[in-house]
Short mmCIF file of C-alpha atoms and ligand atoms in Angstrom, two decimals:
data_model
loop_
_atom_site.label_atom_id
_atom_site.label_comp_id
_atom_site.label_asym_id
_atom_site.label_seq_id
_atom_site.Cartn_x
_atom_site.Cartn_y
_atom_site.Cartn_z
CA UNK A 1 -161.65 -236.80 -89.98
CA UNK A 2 -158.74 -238.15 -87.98
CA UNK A 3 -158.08 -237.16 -84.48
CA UNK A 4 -154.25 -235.95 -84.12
CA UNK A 5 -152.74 -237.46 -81.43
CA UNK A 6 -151.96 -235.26 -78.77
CA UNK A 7 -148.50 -234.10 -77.79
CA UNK A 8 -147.33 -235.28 -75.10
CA UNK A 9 -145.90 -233.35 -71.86
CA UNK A 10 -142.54 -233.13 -71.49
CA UNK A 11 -141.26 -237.00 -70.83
CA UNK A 12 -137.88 -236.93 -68.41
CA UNK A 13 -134.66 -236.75 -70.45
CA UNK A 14 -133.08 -240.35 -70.69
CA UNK A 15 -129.85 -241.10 -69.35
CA UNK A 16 -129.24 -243.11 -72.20
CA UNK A 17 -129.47 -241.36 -75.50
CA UNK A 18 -126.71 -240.00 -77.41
CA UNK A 19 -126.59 -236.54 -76.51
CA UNK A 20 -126.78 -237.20 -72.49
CA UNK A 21 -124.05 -239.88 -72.87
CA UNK A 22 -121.49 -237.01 -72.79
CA UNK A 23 -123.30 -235.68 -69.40
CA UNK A 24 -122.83 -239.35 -68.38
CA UNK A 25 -119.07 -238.90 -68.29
CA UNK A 26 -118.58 -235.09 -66.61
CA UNK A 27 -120.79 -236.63 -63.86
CA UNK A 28 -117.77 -238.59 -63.12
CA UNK A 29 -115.84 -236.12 -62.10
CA UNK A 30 -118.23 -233.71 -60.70
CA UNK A 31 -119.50 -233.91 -57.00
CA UNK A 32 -123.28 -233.50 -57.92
CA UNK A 33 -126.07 -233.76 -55.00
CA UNK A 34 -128.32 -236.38 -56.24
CA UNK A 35 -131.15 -233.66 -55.59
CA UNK A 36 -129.54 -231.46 -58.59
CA UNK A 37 -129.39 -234.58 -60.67
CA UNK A 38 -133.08 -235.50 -60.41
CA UNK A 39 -134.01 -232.00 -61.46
CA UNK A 40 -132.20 -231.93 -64.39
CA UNK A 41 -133.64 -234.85 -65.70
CA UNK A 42 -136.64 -232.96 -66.08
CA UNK A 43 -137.64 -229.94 -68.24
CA UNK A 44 -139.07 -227.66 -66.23
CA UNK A 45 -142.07 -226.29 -68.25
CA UNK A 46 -143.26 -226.98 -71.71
CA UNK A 47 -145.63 -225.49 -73.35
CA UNK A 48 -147.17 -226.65 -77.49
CA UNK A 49 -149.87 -224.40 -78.85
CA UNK A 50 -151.73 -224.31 -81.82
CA UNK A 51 -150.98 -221.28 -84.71
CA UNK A 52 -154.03 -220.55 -86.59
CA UNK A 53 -152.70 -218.58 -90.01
CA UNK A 54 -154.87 -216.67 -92.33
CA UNK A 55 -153.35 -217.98 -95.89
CA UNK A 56 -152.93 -214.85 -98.76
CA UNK A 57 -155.23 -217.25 -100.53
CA UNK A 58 -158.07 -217.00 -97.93
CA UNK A 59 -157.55 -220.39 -96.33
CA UNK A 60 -156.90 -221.31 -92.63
CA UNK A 61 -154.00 -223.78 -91.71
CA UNK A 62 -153.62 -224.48 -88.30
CA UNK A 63 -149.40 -224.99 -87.06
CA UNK A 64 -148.22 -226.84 -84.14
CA UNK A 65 -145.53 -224.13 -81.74
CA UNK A 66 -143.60 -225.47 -79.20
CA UNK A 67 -141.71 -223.70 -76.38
CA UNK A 68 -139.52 -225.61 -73.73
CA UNK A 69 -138.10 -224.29 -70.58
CA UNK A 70 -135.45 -226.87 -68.94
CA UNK A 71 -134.26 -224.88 -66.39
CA UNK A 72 -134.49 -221.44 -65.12
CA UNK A 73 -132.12 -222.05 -62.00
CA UNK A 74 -129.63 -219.79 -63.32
CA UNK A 75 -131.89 -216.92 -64.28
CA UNK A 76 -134.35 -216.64 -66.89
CA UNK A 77 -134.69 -219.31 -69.72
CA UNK A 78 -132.60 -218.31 -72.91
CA UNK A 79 -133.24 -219.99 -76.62
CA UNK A 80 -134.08 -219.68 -80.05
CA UNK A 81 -136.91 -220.53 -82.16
CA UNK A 82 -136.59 -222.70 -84.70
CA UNK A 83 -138.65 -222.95 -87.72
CA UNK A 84 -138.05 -226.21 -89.39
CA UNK A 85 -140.37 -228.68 -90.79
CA UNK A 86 -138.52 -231.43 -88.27
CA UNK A 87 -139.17 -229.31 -85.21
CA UNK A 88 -140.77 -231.71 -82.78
CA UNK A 89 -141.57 -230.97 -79.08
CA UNK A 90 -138.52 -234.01 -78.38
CA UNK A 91 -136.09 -232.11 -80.40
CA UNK A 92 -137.03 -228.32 -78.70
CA UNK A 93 -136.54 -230.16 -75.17
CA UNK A 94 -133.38 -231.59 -76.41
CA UNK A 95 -132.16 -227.93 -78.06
CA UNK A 96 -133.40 -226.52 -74.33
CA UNK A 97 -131.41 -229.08 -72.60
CA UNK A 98 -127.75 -228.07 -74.26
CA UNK A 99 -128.49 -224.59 -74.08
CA UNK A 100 -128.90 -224.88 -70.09
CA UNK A 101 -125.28 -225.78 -70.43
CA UNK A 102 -124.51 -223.44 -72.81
CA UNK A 103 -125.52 -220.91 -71.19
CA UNK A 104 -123.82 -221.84 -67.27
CA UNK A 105 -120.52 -222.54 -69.43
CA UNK A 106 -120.55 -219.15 -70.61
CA UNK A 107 -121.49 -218.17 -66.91
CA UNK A 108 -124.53 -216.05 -68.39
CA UNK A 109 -127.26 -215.26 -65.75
CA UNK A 110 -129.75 -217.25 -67.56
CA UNK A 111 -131.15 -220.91 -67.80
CA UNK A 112 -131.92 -222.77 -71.11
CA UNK A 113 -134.76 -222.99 -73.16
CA UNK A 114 -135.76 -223.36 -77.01
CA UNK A 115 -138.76 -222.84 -79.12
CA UNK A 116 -140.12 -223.70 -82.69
CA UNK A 117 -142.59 -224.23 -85.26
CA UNK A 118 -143.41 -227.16 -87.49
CA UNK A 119 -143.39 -225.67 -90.81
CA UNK A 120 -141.34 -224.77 -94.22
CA UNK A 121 -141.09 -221.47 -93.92
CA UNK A 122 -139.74 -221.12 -97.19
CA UNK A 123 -143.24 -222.20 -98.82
CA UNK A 124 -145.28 -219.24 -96.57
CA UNK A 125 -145.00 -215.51 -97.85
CA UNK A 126 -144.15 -212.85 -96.06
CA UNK A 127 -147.16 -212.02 -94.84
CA UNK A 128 -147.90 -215.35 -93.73
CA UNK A 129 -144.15 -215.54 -91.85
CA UNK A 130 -145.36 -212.35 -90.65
CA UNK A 131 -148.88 -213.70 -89.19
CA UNK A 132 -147.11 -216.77 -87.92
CA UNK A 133 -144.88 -215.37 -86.41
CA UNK A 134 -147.10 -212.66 -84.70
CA UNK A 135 -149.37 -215.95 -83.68
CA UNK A 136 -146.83 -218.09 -82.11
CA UNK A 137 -146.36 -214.59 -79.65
CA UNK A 138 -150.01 -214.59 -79.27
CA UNK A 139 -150.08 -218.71 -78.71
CA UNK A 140 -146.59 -218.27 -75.85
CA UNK A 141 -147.04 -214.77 -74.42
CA UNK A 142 -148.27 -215.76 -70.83
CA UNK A 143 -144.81 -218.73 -71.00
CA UNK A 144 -142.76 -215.74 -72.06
CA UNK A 145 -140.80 -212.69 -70.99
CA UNK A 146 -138.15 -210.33 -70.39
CA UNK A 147 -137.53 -212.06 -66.80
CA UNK A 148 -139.17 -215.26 -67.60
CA UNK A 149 -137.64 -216.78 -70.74
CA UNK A 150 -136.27 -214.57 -73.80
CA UNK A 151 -136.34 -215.42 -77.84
CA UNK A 152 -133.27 -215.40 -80.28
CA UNK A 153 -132.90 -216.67 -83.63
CA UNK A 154 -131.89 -220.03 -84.72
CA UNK A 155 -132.64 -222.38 -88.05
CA UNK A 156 -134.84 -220.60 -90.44
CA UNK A 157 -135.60 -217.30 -88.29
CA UNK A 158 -133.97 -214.35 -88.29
CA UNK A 159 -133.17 -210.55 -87.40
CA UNK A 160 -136.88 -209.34 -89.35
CA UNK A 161 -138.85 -212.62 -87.43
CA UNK A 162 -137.38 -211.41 -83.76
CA UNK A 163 -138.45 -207.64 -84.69
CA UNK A 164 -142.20 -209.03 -85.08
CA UNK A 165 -142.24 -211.11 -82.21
CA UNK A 166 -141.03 -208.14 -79.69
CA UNK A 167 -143.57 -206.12 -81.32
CA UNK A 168 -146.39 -208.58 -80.78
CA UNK A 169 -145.21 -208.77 -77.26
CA UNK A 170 -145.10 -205.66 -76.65
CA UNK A 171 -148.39 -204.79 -77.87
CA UNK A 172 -149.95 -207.71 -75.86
CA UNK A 173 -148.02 -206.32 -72.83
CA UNK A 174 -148.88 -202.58 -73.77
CA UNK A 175 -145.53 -201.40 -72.78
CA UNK A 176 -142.04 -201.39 -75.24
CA UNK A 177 -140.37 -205.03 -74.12
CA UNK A 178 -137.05 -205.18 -76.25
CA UNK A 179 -135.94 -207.36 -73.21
CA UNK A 180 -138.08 -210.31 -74.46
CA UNK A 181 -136.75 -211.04 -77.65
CA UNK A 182 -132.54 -210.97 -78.70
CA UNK A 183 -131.01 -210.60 -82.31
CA UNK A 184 -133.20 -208.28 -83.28
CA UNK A 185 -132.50 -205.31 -85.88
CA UNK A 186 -130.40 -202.49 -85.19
CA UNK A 187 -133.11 -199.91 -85.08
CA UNK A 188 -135.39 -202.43 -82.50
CA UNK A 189 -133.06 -202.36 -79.61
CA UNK A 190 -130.45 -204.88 -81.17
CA UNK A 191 -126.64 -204.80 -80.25
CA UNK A 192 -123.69 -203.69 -82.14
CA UNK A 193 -122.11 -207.00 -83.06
CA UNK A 194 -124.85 -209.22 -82.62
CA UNK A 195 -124.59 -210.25 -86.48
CA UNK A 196 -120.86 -211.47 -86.45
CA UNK A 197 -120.65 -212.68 -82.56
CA UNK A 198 -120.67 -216.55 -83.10
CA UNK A 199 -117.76 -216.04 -85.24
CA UNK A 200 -115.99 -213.80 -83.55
CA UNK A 201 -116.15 -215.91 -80.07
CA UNK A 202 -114.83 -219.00 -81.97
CA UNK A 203 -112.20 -217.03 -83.32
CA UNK A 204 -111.41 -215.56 -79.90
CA UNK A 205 -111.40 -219.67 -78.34
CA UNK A 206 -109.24 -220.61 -81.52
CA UNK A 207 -106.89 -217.49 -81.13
CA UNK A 208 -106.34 -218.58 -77.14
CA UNK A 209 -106.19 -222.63 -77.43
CA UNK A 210 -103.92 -222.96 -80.31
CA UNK A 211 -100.52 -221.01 -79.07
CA UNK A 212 -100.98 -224.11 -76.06
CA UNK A 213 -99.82 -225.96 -79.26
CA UNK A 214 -97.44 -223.78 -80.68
CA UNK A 215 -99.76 -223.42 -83.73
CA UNK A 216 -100.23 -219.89 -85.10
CA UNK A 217 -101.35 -218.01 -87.62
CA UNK A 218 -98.13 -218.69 -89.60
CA UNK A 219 -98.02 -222.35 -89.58
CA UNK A 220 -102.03 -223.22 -89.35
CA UNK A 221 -103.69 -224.13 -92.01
CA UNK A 222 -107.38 -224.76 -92.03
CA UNK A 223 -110.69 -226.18 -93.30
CA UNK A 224 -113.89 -224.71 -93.16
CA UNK A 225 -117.22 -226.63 -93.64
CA UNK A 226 -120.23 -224.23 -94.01
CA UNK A 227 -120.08 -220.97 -95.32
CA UNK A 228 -123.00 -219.11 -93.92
CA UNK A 229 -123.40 -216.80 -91.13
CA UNK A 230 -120.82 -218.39 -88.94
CA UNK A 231 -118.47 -220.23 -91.27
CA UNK A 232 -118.07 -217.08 -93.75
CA UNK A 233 -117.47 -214.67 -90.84
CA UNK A 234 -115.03 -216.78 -88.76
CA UNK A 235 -113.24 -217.53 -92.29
CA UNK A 236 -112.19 -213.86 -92.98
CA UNK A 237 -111.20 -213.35 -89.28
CA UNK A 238 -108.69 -216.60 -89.28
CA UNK A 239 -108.09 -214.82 -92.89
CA UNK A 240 -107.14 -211.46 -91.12
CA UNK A 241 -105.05 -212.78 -88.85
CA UNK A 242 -102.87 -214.60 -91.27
CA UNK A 243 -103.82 -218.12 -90.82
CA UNK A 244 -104.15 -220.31 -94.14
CA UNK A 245 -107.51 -221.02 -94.73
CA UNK A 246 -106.85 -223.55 -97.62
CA UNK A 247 -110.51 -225.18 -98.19
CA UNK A 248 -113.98 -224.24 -97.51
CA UNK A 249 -117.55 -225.30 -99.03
CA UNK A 250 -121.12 -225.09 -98.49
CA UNK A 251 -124.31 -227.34 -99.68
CA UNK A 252 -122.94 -227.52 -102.89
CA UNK A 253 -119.64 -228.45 -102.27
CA UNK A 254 -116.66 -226.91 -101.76
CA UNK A 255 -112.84 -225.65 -103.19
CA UNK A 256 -109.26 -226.74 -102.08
CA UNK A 257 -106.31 -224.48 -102.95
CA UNK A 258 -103.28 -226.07 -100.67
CA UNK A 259 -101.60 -222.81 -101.16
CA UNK A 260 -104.26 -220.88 -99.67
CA UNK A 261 -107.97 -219.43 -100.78
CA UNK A 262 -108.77 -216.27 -101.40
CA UNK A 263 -111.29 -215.65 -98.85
CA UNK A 264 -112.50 -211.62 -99.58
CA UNK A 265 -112.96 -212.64 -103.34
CA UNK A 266 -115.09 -216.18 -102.21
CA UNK A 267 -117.29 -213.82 -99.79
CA UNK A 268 -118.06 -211.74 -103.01
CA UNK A 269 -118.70 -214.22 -105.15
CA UNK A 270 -121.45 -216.20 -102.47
CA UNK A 271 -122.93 -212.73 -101.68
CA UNK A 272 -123.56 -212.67 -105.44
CA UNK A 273 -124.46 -216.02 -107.00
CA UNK A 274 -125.23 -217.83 -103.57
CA UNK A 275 -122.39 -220.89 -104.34
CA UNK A 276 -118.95 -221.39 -103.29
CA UNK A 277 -119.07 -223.75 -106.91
CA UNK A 278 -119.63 -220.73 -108.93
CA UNK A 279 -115.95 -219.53 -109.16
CA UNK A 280 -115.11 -222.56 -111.53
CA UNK A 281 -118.11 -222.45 -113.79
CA UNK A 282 -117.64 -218.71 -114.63
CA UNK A 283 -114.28 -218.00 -117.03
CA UNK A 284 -113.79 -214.70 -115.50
CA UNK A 285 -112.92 -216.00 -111.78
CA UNK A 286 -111.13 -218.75 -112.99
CA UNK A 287 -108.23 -216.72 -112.66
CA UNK A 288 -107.89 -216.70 -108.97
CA UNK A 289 -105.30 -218.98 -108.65
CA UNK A 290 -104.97 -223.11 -108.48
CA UNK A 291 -107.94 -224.32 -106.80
CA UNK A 292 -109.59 -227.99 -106.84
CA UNK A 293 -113.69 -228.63 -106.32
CA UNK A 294 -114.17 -230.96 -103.72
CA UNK A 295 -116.87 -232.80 -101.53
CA UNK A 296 -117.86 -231.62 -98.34
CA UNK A 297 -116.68 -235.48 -97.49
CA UNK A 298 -113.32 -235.07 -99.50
CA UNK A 299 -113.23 -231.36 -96.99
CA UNK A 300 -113.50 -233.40 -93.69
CA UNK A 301 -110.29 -235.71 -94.89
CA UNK A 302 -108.22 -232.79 -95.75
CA UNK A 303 -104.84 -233.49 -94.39
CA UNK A 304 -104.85 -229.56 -92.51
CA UNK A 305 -104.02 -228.68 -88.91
CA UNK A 306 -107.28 -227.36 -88.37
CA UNK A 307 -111.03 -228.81 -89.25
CA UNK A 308 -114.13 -226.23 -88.30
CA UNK A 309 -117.10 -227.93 -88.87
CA UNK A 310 -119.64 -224.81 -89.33
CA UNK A 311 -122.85 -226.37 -91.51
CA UNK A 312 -125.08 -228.98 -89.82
CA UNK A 313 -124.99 -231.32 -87.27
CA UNK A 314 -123.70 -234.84 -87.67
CA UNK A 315 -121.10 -234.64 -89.89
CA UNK A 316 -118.42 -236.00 -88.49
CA UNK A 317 -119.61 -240.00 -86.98
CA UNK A 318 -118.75 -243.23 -86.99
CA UNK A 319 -118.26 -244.21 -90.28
CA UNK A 320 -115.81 -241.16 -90.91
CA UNK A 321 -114.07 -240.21 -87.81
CA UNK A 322 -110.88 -242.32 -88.56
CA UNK A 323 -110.50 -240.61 -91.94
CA UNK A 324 -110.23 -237.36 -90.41
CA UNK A 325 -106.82 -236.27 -90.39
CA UNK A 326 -106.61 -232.78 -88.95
CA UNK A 327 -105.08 -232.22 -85.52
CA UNK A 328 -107.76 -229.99 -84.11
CA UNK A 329 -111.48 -229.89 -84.73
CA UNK A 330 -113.62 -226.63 -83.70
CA UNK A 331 -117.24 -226.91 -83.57
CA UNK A 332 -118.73 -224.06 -84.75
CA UNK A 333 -121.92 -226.04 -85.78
CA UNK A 334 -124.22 -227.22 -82.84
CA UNK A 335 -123.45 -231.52 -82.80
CA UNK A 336 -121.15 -231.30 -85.44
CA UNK A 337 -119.77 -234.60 -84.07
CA UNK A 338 -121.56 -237.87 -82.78
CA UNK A 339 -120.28 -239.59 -79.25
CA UNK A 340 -119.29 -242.52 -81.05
CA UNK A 341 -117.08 -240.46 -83.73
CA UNK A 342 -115.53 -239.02 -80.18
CA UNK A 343 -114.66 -242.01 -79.31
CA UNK A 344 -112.22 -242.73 -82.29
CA UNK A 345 -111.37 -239.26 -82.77
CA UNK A 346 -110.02 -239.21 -78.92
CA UNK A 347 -107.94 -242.27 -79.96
CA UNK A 348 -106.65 -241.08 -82.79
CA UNK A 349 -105.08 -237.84 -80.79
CA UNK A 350 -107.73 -235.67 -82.70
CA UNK A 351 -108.42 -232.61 -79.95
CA UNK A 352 -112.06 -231.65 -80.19
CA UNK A 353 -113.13 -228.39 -79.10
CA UNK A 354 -117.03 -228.73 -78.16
CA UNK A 355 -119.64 -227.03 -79.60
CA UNK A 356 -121.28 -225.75 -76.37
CA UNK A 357 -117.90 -223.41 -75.66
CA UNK A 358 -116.57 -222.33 -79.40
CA UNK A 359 -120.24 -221.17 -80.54
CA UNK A 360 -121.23 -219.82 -77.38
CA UNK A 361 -120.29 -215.98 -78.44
CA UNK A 362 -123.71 -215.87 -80.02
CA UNK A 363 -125.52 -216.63 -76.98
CA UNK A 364 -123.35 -214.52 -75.11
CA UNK A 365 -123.82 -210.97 -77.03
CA UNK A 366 -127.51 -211.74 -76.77
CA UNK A 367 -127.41 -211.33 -73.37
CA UNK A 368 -125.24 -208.08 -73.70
CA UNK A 369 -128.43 -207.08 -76.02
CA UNK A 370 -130.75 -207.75 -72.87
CA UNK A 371 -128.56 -206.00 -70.28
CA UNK A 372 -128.54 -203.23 -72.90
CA UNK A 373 -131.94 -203.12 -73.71
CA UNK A 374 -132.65 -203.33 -70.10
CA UNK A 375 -130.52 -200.48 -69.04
CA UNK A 376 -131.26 -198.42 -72.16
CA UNK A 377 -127.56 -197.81 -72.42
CA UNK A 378 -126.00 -198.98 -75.57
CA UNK A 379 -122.67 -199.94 -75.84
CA UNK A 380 -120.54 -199.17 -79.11
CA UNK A 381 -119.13 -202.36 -81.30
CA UNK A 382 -115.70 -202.12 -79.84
CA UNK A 383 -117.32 -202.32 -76.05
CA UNK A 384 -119.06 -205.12 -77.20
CA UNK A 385 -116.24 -207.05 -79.62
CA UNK A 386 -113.87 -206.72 -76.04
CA UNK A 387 -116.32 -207.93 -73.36
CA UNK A 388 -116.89 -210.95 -75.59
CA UNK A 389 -113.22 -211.39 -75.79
CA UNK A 390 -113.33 -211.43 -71.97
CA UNK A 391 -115.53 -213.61 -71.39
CA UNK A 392 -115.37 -216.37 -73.72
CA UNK A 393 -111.19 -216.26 -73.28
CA UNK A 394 -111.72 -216.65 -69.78
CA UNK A 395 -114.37 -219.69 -69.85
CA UNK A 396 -111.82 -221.06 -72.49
CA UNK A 397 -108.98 -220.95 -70.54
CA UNK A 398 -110.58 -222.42 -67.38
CA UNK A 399 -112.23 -225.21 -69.43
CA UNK A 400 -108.95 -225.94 -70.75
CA UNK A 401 -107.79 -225.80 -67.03
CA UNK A 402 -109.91 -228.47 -65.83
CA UNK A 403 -109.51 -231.00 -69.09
CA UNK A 404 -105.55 -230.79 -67.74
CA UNK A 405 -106.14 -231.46 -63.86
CA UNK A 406 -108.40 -233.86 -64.88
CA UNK A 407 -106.61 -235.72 -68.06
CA UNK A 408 -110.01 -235.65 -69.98
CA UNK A 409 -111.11 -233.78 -73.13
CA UNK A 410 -112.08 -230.16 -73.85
CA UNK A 411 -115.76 -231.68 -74.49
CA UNK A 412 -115.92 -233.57 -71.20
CA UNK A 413 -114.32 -230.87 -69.57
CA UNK A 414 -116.51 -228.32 -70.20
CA UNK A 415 -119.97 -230.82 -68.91
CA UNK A 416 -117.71 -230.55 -65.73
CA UNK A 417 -117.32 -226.52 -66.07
CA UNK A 418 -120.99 -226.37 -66.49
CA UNK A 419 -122.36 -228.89 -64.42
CA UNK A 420 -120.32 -227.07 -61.50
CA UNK A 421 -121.98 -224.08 -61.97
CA UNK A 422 -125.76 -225.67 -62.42
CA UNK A 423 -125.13 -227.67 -59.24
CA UNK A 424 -123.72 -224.92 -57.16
CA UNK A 425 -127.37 -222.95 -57.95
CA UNK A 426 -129.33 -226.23 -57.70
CA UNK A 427 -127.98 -227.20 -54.03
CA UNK A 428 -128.03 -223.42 -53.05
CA UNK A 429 -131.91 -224.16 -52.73
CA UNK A 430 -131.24 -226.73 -50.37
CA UNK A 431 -129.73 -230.51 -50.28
CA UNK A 432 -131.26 -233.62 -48.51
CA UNK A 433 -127.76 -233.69 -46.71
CA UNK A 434 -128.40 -229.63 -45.54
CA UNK A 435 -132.42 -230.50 -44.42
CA UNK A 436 -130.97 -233.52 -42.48
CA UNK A 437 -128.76 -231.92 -40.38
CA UNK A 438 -129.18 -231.40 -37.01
CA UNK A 439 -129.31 -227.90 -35.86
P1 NAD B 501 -126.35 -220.59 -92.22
O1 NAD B 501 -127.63 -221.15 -92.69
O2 NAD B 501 -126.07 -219.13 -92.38
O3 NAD B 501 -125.12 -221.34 -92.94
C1 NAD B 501 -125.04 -222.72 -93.06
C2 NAD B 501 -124.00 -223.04 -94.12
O4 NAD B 501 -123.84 -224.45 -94.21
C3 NAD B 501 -124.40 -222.56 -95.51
O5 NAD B 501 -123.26 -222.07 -96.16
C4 NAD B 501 -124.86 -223.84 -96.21
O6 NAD B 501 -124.72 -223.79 -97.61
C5 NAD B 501 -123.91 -224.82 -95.58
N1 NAD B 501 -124.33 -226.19 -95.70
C6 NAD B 501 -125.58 -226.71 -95.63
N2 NAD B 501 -125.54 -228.03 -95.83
C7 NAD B 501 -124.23 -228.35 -95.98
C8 NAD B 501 -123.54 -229.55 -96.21
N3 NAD B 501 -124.17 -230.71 -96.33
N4 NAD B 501 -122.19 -229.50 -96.27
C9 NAD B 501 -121.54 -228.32 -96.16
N5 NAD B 501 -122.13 -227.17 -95.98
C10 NAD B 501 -123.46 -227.18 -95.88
O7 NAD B 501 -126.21 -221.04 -90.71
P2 NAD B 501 -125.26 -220.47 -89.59
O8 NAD B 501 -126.03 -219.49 -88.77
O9 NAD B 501 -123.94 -220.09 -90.14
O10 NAD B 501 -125.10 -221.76 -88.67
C11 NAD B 501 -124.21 -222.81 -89.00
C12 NAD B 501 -124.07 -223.73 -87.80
O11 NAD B 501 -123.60 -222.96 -86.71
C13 NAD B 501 -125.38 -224.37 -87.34
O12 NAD B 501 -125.10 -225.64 -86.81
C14 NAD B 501 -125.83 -223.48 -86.23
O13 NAD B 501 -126.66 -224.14 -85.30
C15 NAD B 501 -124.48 -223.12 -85.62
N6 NAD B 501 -124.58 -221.89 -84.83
C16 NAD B 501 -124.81 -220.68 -85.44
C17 NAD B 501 -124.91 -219.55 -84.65
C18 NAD B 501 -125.13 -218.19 -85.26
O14 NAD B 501 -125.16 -217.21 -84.51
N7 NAD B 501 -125.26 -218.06 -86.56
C19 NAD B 501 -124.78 -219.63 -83.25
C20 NAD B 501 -124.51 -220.87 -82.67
C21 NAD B 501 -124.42 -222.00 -83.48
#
């Protein structure tokens, strides 16, 4: 039998990589103690755990759980769990990392974290997501808690996997903790609005930034890649409010009508045959209008004013940035762009609007679940639809604020918005300058 190697402890972040490149450049224009900058080079806790699962066919099979805490400055450490075949204890420090930014962007009380399990969770059945799921709790209930670090959903887990995992806590704990876990159902403590709350903050950035252009709904037409949770939500807001959402697709590829796309009828159809592709290989849909199929490649190239990446990360890089031809790009996906495709994209007068501030509604109404679950006071969909709007209009605004003073872009900008507020909580505890002065 071979020995697996051990994981090892969480190694400090380099300085060099990819994603950290873009923390290179806010650093440049933020007046950072050199204590705060040592600290966030390292996560602060990490924890990896073993998952032992009874199989429905008797067997055992042991899975490997991580949970990462990078900083808990701020307040508790906030973060999904990922289930994902990929997951890797690099990749849940790296998730943990952007979501300590996320999170002091959004000015939430909380600090980052991320969790996850190596596995397919489409190859388990219920009852095995079920046990898993109920393990991993088990495996990362002393690393966990309502004022410690709280759960949310990310890749592959969702609403029914966060009802478990409060449950499990809260029979470990012996006491009702909705607190621990956010995006859970309705009927477990959830929030109104939890369900549509990514889209709707990107819609509320969108709605703010664009007028700066004198783009609105009338005269904006747009491109959606991804047509899932986010993407499909966000598209019949922009839809609502008049703008011309002329393309969108999903893993199958997509449909272009320059005219403008039906976007109540494409909902239908997806909710019913689970493709985008399906209205052209049916005869009775083909009667929506002129529409082309295209490639999620041919999407990205779309000569429209507005791109929204909303599928995977990656998509737009190097070897396509150049091609892109719309004038404003809003990340709804997490790393929707590479650093290098920023580079050309920046050149080419493309504006890109970063990840970490047009997704960050999700994040945010999961911490209006945890005030709510911790008060026991629930708020009604309207309370929570406007202090969203609030919020994430006023973090937009000021982020937009600082890319001006300092000439820089929306994605460097908002490194500096963050990095402000993590270094402002950092040096509260203290600087080498305040310990060396004399009294
Ligand atoms: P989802 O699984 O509901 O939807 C993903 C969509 O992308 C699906 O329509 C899928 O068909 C499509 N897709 C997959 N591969 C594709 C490809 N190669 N080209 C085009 N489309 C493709 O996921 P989601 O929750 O909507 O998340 C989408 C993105 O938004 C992810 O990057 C996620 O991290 C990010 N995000 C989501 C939330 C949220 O609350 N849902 C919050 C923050 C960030």
């Amino acid at each position: 039998m071979t020995i697996p190697t051990p994981v090892s402890h969480p190694t400090p972040l380099s300085l060099l990589s990819d994603a950290s490149s873009r923390l290179e450049k806010a650093l440049q224009y933020v007046t950072l103690s050199k204590d705060a900058l040592d600290r966030l080079k390292y996560p602060k806790a990490g924890l990896t755990v073993s998952i032992p699962v009874r199989m429905d066919d008797g067997s055992l099979r042991v899975f490997q759980g991580y949970r990462v805490r990078y900083d808990d400055t701020r307040g508790p450490g906030k973060g999904g769990v990922r289930y994902h075949p990929n997951v890797s204890l690099d990749e849940v420090q790296s998730l943990a990392f952007w979501m300590t930014f996320k999170c002091a962007l959004l000015n939430l009380p909380f600090g980052g974290a991320k969790g996850g399990i190596t596995v397919n969770p489409k190859e388990l059945s219920r009852q095995e997501l079920e046990r898993l799921s109920r393990g991993y709790v088990d495996a990362i209930a002393d690393f966990i808690g309502p004022d410690i670090d709280i759960l949310a959903p990310d890749v592959y887990t969702n609403a029914m996997v966060m009802g478990w995992m409060m449950d499990q806590y809260s029979i470990i704990k012996r006491k009702a903790s909705p607190g621990v876990v956010t995006g859970k159902p309705l009927a477990l403590g959830g929030s109104e609005g939890r369900d549509t709350a990514t889209a709707m903050g990107a819609f509320n950035v969108i709605k703010t930034l664009l007028p700066l252009f004198e783009q609105y709904p009338s005269n904006t037409t747009v491109a959606i890649q991804g047509f899932g949770k986010a993407g499909a939500a966000l598209a019949s807001l922009l839809d609502g409010a008049g703008y011309r959402i002329v393309a969108v697709s999903d893993s199958q590829g997509g449909i272009y009508a320059p005219q403008g796309l039906d976007i109540p009828k494409i909902r239908s159809y997806k909710r019913d045959r689970q493709s985008i592709q399906s209205l052209y290989c049916h005869d009775t849909v083909c009667d929506m209008g002129e529409q082309e199929i295209i490639s999620n490649e041919d999407l990205l190239k779309l000569d429209v004013d507005v791109l929204i990446p909303a599928a995977l990360e990656n998509q737009i890089t190097a070897a396509n940035a150049a091609d892109i031809r719309a004038r404003y790009i809003f990340e709804v996906a997490n790393g929707p762009t590479t650093s290098a495709a920023d580079q050309i994209l920046d050149a080419h007068g493309v504006l890109v609007f970063p990840d970490i501030l047009v997704n960050a509604g999700g994040v945010t109404v999961s911490y209006f679940e945890w005030v709510q679950n911790r008060n026991g006071l629930y708020w009604t969909a309207e309370e929570v639809r406007d202090r969203l709007a609030t919020r994430i209009v006023a973090e937009a605004k000021a982020t937009w604020a600082i890319a001006q003073d300092h000439k820089i872009s929306m994605r460097t900008a908002a490194y500096v918005h963050a990095l402000n507020r993590l270094g402002q909580a950092l040096d509260a505890k203290g600087t080498q300058d305040y310990y060396n002065q004399t009294p």
